[in-house]
XYZ file of C-alpha atoms in Angstrom:
562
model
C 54.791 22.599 85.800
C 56.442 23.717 88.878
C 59.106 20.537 88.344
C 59.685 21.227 84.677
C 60.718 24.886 85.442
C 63.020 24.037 88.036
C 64.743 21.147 85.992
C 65.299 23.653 83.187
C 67.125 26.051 85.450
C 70.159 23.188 85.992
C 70.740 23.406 82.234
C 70.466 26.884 82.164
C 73.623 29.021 80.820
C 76.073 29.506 84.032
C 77.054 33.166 84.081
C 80.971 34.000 84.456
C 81.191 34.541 88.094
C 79.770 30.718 88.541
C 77.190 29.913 91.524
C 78.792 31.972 93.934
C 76.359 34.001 95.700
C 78.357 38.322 95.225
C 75.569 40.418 96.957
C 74.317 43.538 94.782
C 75.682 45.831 97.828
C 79.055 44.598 97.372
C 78.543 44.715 93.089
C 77.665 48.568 94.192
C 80.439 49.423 96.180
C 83.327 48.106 94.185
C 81.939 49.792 90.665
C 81.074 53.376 92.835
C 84.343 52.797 94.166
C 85.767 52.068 90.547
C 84.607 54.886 89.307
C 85.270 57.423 92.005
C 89.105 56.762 91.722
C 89.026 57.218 87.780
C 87.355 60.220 88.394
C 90.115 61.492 90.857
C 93.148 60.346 88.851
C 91.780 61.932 85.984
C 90.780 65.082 87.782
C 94.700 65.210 88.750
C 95.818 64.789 85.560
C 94.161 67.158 83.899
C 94.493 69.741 86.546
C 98.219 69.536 86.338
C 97.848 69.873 82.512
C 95.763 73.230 82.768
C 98.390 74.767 84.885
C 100.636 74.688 82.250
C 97.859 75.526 79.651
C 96.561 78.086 81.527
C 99.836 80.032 81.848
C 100.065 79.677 77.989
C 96.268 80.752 77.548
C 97.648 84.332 80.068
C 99.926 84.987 77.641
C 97.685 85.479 74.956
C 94.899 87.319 76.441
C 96.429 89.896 78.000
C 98.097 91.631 74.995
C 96.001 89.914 71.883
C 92.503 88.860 72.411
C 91.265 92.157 73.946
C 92.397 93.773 70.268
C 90.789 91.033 68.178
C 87.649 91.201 71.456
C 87.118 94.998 70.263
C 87.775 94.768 66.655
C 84.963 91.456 66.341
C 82.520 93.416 68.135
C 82.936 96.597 66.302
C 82.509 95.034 63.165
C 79.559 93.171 64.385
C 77.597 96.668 65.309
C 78.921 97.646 61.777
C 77.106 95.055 59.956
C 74.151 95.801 61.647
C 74.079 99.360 61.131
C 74.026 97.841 56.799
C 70.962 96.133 57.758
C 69.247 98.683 59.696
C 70.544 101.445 57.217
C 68.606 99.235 54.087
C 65.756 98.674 56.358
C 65.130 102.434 57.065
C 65.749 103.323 53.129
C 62.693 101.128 52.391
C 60.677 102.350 55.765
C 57.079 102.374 54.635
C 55.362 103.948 57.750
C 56.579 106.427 59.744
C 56.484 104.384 62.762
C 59.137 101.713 61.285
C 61.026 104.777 60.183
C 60.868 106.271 63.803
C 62.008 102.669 65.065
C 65.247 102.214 63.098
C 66.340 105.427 63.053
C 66.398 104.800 66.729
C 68.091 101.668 66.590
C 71.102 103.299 63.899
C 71.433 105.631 66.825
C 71.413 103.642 69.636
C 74.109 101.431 67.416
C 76.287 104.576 66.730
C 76.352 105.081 70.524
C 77.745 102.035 71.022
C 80.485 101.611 68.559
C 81.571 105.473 69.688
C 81.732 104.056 72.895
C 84.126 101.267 71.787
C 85.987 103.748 70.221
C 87.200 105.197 72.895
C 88.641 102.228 74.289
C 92.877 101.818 74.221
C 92.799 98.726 71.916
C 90.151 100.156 69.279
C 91.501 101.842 66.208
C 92.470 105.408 66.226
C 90.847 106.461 62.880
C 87.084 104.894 64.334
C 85.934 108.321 65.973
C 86.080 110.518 62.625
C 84.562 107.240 60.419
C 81.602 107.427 63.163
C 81.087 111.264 62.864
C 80.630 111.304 59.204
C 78.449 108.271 59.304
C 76.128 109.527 61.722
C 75.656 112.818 59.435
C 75.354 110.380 56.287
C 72.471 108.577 58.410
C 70.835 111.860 60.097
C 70.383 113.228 56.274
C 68.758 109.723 54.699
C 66.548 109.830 58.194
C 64.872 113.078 56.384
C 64.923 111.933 52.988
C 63.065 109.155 54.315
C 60.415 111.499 56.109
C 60.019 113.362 53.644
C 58.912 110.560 51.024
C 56.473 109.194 53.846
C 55.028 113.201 54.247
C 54.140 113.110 50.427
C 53.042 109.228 50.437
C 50.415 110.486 53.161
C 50.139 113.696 51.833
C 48.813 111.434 48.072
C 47.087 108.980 50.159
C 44.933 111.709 51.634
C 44.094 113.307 47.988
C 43.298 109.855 46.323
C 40.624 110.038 49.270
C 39.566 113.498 48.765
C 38.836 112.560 45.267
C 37.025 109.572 46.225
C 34.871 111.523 48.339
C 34.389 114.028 45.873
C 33.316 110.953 43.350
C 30.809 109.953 46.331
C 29.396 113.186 46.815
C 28.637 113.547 42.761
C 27.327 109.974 42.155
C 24.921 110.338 45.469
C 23.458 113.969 44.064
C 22.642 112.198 40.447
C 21.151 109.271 41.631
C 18.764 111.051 44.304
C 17.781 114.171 42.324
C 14.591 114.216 40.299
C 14.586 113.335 36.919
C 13.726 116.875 36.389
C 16.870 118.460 38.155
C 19.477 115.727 36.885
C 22.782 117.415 35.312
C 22.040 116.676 31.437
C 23.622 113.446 29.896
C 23.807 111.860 33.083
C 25.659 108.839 31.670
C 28.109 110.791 30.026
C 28.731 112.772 33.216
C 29.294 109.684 34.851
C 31.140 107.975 32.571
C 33.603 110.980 32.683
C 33.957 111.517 35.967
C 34.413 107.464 36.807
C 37.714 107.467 34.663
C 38.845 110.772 36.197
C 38.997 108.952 39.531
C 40.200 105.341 37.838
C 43.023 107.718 36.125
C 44.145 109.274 39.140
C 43.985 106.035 41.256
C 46.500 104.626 38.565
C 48.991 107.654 38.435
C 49.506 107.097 42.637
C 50.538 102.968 41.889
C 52.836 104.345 38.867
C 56.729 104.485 39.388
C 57.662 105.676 35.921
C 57.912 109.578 35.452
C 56.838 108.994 31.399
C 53.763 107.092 32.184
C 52.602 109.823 34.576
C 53.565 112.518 32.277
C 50.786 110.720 29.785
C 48.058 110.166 31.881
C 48.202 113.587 33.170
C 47.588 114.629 29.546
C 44.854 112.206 29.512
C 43.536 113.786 32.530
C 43.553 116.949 31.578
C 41.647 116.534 28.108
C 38.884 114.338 30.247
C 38.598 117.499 32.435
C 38.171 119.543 29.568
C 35.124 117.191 27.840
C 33.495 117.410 31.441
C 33.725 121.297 31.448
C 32.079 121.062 27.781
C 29.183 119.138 29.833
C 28.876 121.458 32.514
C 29.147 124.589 29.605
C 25.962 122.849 28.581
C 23.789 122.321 31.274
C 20.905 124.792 32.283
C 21.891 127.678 34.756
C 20.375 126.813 37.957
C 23.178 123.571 37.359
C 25.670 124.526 36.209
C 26.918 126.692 39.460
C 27.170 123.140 40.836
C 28.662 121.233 38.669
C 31.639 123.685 37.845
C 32.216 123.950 41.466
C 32.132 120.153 41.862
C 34.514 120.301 38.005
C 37.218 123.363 39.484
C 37.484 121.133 42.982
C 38.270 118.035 40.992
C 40.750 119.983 38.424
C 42.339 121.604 41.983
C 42.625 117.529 43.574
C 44.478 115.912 40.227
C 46.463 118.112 37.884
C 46.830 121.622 39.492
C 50.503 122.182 41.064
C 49.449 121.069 44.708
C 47.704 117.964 43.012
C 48.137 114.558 42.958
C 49.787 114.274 39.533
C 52.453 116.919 41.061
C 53.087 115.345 44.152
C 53.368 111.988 42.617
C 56.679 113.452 40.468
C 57.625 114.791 43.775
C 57.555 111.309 45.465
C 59.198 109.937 42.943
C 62.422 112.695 42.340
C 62.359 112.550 46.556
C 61.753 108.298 46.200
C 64.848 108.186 43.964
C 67.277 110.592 46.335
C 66.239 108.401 49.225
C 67.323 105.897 47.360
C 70.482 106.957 46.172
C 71.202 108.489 49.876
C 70.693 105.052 51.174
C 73.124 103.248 48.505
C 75.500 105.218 49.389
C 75.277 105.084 53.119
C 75.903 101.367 52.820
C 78.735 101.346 50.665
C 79.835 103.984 53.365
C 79.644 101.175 55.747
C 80.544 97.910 54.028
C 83.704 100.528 53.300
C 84.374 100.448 56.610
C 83.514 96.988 57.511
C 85.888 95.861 55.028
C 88.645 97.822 56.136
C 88.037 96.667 59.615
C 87.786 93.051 58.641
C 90.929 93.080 57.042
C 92.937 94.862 59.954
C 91.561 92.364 62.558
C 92.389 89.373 59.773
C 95.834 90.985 60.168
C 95.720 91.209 63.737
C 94.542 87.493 64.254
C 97.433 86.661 61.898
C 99.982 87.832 64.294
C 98.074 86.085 67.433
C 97.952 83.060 65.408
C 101.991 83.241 64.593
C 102.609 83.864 68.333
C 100.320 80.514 69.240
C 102.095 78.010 66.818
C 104.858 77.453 69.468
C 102.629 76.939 72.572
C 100.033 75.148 70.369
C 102.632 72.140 70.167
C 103.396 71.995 73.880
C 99.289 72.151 73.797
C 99.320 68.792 71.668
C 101.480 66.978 73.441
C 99.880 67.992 77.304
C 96.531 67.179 75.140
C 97.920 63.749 73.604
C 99.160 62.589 77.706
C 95.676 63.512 78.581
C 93.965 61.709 76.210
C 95.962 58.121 76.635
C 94.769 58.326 80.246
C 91.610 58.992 79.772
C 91.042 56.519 76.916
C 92.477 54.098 79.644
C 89.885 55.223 82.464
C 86.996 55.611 79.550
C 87.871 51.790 79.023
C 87.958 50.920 82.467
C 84.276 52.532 83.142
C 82.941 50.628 79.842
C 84.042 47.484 81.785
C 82.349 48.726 85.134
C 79.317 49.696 82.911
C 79.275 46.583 81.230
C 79.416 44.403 84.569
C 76.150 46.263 85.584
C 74.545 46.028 82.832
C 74.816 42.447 82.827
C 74.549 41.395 86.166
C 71.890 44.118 87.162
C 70.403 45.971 85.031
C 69.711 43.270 81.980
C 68.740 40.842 84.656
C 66.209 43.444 86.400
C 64.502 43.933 83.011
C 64.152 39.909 82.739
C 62.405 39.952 86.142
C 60.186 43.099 84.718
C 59.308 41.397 82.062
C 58.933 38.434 83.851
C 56.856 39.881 86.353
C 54.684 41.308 83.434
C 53.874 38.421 81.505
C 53.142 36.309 84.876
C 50.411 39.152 85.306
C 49.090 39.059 82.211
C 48.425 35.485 82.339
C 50.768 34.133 79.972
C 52.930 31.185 81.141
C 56.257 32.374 80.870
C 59.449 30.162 82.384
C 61.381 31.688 84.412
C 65.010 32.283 82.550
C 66.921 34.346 85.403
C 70.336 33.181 86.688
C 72.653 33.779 89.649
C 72.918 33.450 93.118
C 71.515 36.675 94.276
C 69.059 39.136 95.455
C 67.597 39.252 91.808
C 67.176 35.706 91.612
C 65.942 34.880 95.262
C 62.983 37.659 94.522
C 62.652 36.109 90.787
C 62.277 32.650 92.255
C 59.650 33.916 95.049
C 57.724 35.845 92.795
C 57.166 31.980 90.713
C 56.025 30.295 93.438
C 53.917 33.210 94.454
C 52.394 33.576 91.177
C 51.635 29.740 90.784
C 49.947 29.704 94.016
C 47.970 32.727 93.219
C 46.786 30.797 89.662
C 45.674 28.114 91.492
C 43.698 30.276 93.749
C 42.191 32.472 91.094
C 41.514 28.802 88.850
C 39.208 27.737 92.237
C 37.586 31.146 92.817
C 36.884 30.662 89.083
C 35.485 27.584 89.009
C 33.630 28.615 92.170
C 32.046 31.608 91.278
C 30.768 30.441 88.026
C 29.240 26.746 89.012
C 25.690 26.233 90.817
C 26.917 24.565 94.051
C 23.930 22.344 94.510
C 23.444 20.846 91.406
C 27.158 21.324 89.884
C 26.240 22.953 86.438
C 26.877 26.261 85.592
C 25.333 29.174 87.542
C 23.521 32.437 86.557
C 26.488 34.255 86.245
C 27.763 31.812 83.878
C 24.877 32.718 82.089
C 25.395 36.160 82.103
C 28.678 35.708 80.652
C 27.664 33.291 78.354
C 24.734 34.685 76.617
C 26.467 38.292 75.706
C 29.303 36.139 74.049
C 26.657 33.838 72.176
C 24.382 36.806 70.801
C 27.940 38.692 69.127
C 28.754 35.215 67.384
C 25.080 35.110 66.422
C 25.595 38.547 64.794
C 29.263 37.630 63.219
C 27.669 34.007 61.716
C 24.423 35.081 61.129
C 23.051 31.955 62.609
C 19.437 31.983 64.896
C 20.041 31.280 68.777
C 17.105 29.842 71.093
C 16.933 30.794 74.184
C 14.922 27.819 76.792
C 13.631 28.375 80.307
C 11.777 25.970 82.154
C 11.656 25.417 85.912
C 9.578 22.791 88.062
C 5.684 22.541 88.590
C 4.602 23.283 91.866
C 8.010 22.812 93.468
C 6.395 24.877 96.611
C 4.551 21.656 97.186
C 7.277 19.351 96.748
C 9.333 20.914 99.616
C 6.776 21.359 101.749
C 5.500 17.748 101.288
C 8.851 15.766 100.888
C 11.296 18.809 102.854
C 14.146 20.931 101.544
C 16.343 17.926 101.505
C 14.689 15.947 99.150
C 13.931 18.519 96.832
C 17.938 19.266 96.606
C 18.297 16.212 95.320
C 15.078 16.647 93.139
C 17.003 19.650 91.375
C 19.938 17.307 91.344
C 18.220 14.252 89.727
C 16.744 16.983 87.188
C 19.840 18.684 86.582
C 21.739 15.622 85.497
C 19.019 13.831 83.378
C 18.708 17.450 81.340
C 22.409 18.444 81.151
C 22.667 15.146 79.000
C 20.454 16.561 76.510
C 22.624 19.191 76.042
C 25.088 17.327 73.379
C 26.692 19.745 71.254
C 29.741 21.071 72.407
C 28.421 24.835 72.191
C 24.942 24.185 74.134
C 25.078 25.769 77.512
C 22.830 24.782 80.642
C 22.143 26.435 83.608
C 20.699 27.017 86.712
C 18.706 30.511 86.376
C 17.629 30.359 90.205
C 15.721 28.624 92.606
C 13.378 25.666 90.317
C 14.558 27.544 87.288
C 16.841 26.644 84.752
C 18.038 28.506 81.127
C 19.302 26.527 78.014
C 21.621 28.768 75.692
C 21.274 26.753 71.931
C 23.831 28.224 69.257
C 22.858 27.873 65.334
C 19.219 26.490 66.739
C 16.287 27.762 64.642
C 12.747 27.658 65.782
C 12.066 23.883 64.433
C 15.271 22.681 67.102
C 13.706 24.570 69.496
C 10.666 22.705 69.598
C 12.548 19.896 69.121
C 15.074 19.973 72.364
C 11.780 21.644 74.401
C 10.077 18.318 73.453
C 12.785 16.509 74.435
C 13.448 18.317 78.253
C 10.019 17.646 78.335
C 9.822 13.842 77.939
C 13.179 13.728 79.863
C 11.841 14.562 82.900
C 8.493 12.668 82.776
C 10.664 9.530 82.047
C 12.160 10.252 85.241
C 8.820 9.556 87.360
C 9.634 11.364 90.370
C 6.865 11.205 92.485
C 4.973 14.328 93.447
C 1.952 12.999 95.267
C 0.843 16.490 96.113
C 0.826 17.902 92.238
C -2.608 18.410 91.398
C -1.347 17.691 87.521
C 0.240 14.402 88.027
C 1.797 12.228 90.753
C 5.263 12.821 89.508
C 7.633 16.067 88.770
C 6.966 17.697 85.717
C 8.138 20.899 84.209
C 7.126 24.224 82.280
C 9.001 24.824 79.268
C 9.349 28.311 77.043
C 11.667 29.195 74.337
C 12.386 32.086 72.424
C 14.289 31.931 69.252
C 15.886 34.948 67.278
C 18.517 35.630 64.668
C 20.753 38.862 65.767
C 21.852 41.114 63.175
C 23.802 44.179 62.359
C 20.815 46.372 62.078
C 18.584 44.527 64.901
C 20.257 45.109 68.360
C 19.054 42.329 70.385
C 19.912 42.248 73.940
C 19.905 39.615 76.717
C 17.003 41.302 78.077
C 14.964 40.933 75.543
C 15.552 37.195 75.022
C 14.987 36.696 78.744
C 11.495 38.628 79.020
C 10.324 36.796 75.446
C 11.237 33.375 76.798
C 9.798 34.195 80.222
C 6.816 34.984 78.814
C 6.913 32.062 76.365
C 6.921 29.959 80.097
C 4.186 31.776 81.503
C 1.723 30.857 79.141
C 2.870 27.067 79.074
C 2.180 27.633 83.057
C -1.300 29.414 82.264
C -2.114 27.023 79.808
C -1.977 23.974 82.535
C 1.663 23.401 83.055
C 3.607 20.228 81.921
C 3.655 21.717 78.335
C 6.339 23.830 76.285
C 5.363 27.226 74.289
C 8.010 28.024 71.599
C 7.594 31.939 70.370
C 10.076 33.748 67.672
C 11.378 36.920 68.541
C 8.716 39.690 68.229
């Protein structure tokens, strides 16, 4: 592999600088250095070029931008005092009202503090005045249509804890003391408080000019009631009547206060409309004397703008010639750095991952030299890892695969069990009275015992996917894929006659006078909805092989998964 990568380099694509080795310190240097002399002759340039600019720029703000400074910022506060102004006119709490009547001041303050500077306009300072009395006056309009919004939310609650107080007294007086007509009384009463709940949501002066006459014929049909009722009632009732009458139609009522809100509602309104035009007045006229004054500033600048353009047009020829020289120096590390680093990266990556990846870096560098390290150190590391592999999962006596093989193995065969829906038998058998065996024949001999056995079983195994293993000690495991209980028997059967064809002797088994073995399976068919684990397989077929042992050894017991 090692040969074929190497070969493949000769052929690769020779990069413009050819083989010779140019370190990455001196690649460094010369584009830092590149780069810090663009940077100085452009610094230079330009620096000479602002001189002149800056004399121009002098020019201009010491006689016109502090004018058009003042007038933009005036206007500015004066726009926001049209915002603030509508915001105050529609106030619905006196604690926005109390806010922005703050802020309008705090915003007069400031433009009568511009004023008063030397560039500002002369005619500002009597504007301000008048505005600020314009805004003092719609501050109490404003007030006052909060004072009589609270003053009708607090009788629309009066009158709903009147209408409490009279529903709670019918409903818990004896039948005996009721007022008379009950439902009637009721029924009255209810629209009384509907009625005047309506006339407080009503913004027409007409419509609450005829539901006060509605009110005022329902309070006369509920003093008919009362006119009715027996004397130790009716006290009561015309009290509760009068108090009602007082709450919604007399001229401190609700029905009077609403007109109120609405004549006050309407002035506030009016106040506020013309505040603002006061202001957009204004804002206009300043708007139009700084559009004059940026006029002249702008006649003054068309001379020096030209000498601007051509300083500007110098400029930019010599930095589109450094801009072009620093793409180049860009460029050159890019390729022979940067684009070559992300190779190795991704080189580097791959090579970790596992995946066999040629090596496809060029040059005669530091880059390369670690690219072409890192190869060799990576192939020697596969082959190490490919050993330790090997190592750690074969049984290094007899050659076949170990128990953690088995491990490995078994969790893999049970999920493709589950995916196929196919059974899977499980086989464990290990040697009859190997105890004896060793201590009759030695350790040696029985090594080669387990080897003999090992190799005559392992060729029963013929399908591809049948796995064999040693479990431990005498012990080994058989893994069969797609094998239902009938195969199991079968292949048991067959370990079975497989080793007594063998004839090993044993002369100290008290079964026979050669090596036989136990043999239990357990077969199952995993599922979805049955969780079968490797435990369980393990502890059926173990059990399986203990009663082949407790039923006198050299047998096979075959069990399905219970």
């Amino acid at each position: 592999m090692s040969n074929q990568k190497v070969s493949s380099h000769k052929h690769s694509k020779v990069p413009f600088w050819g083989d010779k080795r140019i370190p990455l310190s001196a690649v460094f240097l010369s584009s830092i250095a590149t780069i810090i002399f663009l940077f100085f002759l452009v610094s230079v340039l330009a620096f000479s070029r602002l001189q002149n600019f800056s004399a121009i720029i002098t020019q201009l703000t010491e006689e016109s931008v502090p004018k058009l400074a003042i007038s933009g910022r005036i206007v500015g506060k004066v726009n926001q005092l049209t915002y603030l102004t509508e915001g105050l006119t529609r106030a619905q709490n006196e604690v926005v009202r109390r806010v922005l009547f703050t802020q309008l001041q705090s915003q007069i303050s400031d433009i009568q503090l511009l004023a008063l500077d030397p560039n500002a306009d002369p005619a500002l300072q009597a504007h301000i005045q008048g505005l600020d009395l314009e805004i003092n006056e719609l501050n109490q309009l404003v007030k006052s249509r909060l004072d009589i919004e609270s003053a009708i939310q607090d009788k629309l609650k009066s009158i709903y804890q009147l209408y409490n107080q009279v529903m709670i007294v019918q409903t818990d007086q004896p039948m005996s003391n009721r007022i008379i007509d009950d439902t009637n009384w009721k029924i009255i009463f209810a629209d009384i408080v509907a009625m005047s709940s309506r006339v407080a949501t009503l913004e027409r002066l007409t419509e609450i000019r005829q539901i006060e006459r509605g009110l005022k014929e329902q309070i006369n049909k509920l003093a008919m009631l009362v006119q009715g009722l027996p004397d130790n009632q009716r006290n009561d009732a015309t009290t509760q009547m009068q108090l009602l009458k007082k709450l919604v139609i007399d001229k401190s009522g609700l029905v009077e206060q609403k007109i109120t809100h609405l004549r006050t509602k309407g002035r506030t309104t009016g106040r506020g409309n013309f505040v603002r035009n006061f202001i957009l007045d204004y804002a206009g006229m300043s708007e139009y004397r700084a559009y004059q004054l940026n006029e002249a500033t702008l006649e003054r600048t068309k001379d020096t703008t030209e000498q601007v353009k051509r300083q500007v047009s110098v400029l930019t020829t010599i930095s589109v010639i450094a801009i072009l020289i620093l793409l180049g120096v860009l460029y050159l590390i890019q390729s022979r750095i940067v684009n070559r680093l992300e190779k190795l990266n991704s080189f580097v990556r791959d090579r970790l991952a596992g995946r066999d990846t040629p090596l496809s870096i060029t040059g005669n560098d530091e880059i390369s030299d670690i690219a072409k390290s890192f190869e060799k150190f990576a192939l020697t590391i596969e082959k190490q890892k490919q050993i330790l592999e090997e190592i750690s999962l074969s049984d290094g006596l007899t050659g076949i695969a170990n128990r953690r093989a088995f491990d490995n193995r078994i969790e893999h065969d049970i999920k493709l069990a589950i995916r196929h829906q196919w059974p899977l038998t499980v086989i464990l058998f290990d040697v009859d009275h190997f105890k004896l065996y060793n201590d009759s024949y030695g350790h040696a001999v029985g090594d080669e015992c387990l080897k003999d056995l090992a190799t005559s079983v392992k060729k029963v195994m013929r399908r591809d996917q049948d796995f064999f293993a040693r479990y431990g000690g005498e012990e080994f495991v058989c893994i069969l894929a797609n094998t239902n209980f009938k195969g199991a028997k079968a292949v048991s059967d067959t370990i079975l006659q497989t080793v007594r064809n063998q004839a090993i002797p044993h002369q100290k088994s008290p079964i026979t006078d050669y090596v036989t073995v136990s043999v239990g399976s357990v077969t199952a068919t995993p599922s979805q909805e049955q969780n079968i684990s490797p435990i369980q397989l393990l502890k059926q077929a173990d059990q399986a092989l203990y009663e082949a042992k407790e039923q006198g050894r050299n047998r096979k017991v075959n069990m399905r998964l219970q």
